CSV table of N, CA and C in Angstrom, one decimal:
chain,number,residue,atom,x,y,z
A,882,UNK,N,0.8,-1.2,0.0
A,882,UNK,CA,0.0,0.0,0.0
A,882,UNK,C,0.9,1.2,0.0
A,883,UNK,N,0.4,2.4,-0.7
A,883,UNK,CA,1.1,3.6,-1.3
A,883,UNK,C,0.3,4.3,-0.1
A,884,UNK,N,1.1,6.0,0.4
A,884,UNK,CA,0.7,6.7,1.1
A,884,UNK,C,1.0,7.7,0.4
A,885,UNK,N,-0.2,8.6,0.0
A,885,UNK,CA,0.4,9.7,-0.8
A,885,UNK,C,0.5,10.9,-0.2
A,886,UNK,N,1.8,11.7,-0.2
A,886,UNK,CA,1.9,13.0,0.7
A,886,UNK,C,1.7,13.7,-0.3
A,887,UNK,N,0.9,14.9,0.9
A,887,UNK,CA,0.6,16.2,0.4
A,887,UNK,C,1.8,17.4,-0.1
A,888,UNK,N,2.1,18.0,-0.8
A,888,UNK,CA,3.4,18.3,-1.4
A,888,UNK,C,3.2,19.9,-1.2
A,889,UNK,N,1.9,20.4,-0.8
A,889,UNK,CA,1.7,21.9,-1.4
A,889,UNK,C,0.3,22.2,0.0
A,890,UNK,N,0.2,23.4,0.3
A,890,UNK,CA,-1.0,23.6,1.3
A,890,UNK,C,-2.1,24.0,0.2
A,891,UNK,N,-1.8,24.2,-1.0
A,891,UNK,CA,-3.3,24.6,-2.0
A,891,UNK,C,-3.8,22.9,-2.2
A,892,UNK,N,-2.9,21.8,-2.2
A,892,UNK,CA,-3.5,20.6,-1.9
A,892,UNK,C,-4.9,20.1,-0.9
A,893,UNK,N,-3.8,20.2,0.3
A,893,UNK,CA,-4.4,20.2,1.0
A,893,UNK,C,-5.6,21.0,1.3
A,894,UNK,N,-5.5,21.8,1.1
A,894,UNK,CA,-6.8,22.9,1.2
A,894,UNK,C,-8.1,22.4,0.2
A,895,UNK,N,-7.4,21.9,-0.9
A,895,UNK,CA,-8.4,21.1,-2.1
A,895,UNK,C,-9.1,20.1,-1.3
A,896,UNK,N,-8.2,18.9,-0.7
A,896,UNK,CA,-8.7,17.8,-0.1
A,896,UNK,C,-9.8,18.2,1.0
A,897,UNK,N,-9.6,18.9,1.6
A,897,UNK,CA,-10.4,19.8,2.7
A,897,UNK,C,-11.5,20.0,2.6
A,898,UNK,N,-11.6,21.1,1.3
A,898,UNK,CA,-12.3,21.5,0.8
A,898,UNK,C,-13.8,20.8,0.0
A,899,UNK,N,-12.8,19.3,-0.6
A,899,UNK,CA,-13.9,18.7,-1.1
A,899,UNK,C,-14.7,18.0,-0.1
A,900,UNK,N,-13.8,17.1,1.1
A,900,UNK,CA,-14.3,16.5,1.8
A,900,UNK,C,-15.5,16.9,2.6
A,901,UNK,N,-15.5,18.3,2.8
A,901,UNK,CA,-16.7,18.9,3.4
A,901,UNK,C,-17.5,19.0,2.7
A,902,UNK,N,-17.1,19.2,1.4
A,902,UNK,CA,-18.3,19.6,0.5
A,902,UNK,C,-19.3,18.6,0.2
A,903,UNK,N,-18.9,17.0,-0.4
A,903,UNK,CA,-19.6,16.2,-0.7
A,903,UNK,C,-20.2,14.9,0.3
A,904,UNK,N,-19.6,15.5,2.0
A,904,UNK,CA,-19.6,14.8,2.8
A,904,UNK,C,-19.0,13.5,3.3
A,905,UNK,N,-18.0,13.0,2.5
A,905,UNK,CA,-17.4,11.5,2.4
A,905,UNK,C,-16.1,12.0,2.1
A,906,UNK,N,-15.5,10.7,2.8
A,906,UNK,CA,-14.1,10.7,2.8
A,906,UNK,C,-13.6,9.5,2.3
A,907,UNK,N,-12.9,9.4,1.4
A,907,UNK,CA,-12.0,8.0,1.2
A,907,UNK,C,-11.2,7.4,1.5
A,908,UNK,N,-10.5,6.9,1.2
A,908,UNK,CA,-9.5,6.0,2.5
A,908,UNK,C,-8.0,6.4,2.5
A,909,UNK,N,-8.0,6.5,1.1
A,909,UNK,CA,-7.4,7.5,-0.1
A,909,UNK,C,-6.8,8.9,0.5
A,910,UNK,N,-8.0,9.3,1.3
A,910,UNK,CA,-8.4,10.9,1.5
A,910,UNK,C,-7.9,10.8,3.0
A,911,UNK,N,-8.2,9.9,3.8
A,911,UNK,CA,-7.8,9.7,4.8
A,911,UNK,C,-6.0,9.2,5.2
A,912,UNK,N,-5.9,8.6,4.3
A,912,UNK,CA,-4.3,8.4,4.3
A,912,UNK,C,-3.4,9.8,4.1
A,913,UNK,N,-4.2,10.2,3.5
A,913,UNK,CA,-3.5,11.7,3.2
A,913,UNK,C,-3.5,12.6,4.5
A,914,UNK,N,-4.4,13.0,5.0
A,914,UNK,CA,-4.8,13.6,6.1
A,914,UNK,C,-3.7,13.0,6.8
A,915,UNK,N,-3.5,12.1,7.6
A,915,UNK,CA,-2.5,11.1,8.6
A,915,UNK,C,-1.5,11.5,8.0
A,916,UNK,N,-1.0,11.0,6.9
A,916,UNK,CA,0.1,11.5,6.6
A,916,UNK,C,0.4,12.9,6.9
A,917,UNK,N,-0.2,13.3,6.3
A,917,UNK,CA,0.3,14.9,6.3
A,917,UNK,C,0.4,15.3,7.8
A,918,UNK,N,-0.1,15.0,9.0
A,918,UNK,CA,-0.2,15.2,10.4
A,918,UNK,C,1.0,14.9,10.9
A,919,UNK,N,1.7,13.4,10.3
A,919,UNK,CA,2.5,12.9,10.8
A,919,UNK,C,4.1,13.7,10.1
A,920,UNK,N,3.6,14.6,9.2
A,920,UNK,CA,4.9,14.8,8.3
A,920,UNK,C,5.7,16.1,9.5
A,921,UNK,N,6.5,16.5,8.6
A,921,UNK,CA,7.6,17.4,9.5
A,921,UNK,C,6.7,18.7,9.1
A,922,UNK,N,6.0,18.6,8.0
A,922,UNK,CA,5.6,20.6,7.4
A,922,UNK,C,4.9,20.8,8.5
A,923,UNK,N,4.8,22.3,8.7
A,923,UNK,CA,4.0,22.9,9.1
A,923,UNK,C,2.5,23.2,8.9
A,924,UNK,N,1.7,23.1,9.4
A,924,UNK,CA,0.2,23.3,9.2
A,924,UNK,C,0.1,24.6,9.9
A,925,UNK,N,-1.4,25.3,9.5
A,925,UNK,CA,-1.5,26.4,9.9
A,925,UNK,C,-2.8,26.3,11.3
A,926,UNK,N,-3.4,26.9,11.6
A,926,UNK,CA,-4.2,26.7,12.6
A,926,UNK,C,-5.6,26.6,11.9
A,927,UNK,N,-5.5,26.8,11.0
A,927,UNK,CA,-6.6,26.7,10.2
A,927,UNK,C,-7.2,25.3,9.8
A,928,UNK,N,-5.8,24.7,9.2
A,928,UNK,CA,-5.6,23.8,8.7
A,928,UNK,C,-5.7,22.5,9.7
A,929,UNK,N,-4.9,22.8,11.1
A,929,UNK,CA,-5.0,22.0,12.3
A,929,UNK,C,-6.4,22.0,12.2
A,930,UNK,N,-7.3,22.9,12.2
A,930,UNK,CA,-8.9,22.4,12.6
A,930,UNK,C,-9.9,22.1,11.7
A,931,UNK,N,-9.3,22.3,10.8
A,931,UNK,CA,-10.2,21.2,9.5
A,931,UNK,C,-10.1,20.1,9.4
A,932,UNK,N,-8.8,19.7,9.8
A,932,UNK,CA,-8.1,18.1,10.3
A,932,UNK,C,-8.8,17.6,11.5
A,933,UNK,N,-9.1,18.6,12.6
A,933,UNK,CA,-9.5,17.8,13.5
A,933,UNK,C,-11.0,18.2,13.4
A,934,UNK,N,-12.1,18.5,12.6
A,934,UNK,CA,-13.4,18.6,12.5
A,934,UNK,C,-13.3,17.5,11.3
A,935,UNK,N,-12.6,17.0,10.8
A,935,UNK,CA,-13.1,15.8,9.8
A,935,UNK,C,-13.0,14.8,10.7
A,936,UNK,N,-12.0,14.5,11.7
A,936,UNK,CA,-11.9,13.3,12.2
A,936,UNK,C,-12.8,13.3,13.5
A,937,UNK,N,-13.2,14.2,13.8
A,937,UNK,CA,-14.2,14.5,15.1
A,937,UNK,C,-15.6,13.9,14.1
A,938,UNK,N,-15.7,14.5,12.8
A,938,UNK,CA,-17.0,14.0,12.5
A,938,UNK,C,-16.8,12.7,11.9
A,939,UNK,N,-15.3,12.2,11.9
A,939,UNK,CA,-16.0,10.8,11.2
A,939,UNK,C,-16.3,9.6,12.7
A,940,UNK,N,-15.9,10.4,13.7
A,940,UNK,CA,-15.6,9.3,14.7
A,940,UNK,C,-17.5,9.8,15.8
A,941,UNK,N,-17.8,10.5,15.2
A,941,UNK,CA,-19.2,10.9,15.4
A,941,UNK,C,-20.3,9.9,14.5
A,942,UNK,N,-19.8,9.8,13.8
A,942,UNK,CA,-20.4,9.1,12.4
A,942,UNK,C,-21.2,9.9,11.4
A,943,UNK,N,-20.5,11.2,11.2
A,943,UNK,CA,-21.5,12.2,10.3
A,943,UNK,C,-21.0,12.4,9.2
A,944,UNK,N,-19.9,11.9,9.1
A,944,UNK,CA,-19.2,11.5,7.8
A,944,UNK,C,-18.8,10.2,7.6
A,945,UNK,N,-18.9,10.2,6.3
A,945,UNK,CA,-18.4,8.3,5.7
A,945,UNK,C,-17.7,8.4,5.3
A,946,UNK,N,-17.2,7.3,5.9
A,946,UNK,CA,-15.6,6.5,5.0
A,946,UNK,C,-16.0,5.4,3.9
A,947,UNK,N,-15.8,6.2,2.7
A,947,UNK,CA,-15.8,5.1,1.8
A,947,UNK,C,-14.7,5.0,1.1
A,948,UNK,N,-14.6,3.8,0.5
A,948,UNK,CA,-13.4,3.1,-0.5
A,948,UNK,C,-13.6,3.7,-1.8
């Protein structure tokens, strides 16, 4: 299994961006997020809490993980 890092914050912001939008997250989408948390870059505070309102809502169940 591949882990794809996020390379740019207009990325990430995309990923963000759609996940809220169409309400589902992939696994795909999710590997990215983790990665990116776990990497050395910096995140912005902004960015810290879009990360942590996706995973708040998936562990809520108000978002779906799909494949």
């Amino acid at each position: 299994m591949q882990i794809t890092s996020i390379s740019t914050p207009t990325s990430l912001e995309t990923v963000l961006e759609r996940i809220f939008a169409i309400g589902r997250i992939t696994r795909s989408d999710q590997q990215v997020l983790m990665s990116t948390l776990l990497s050395k870059e910096d995140l912005n505070e902004k960015e810290l809490q879009q990360i942590n309102q996706i995973f708040d809502r998936i562990k809520r169940g108000l978002l779906k993980v799909v494949d």
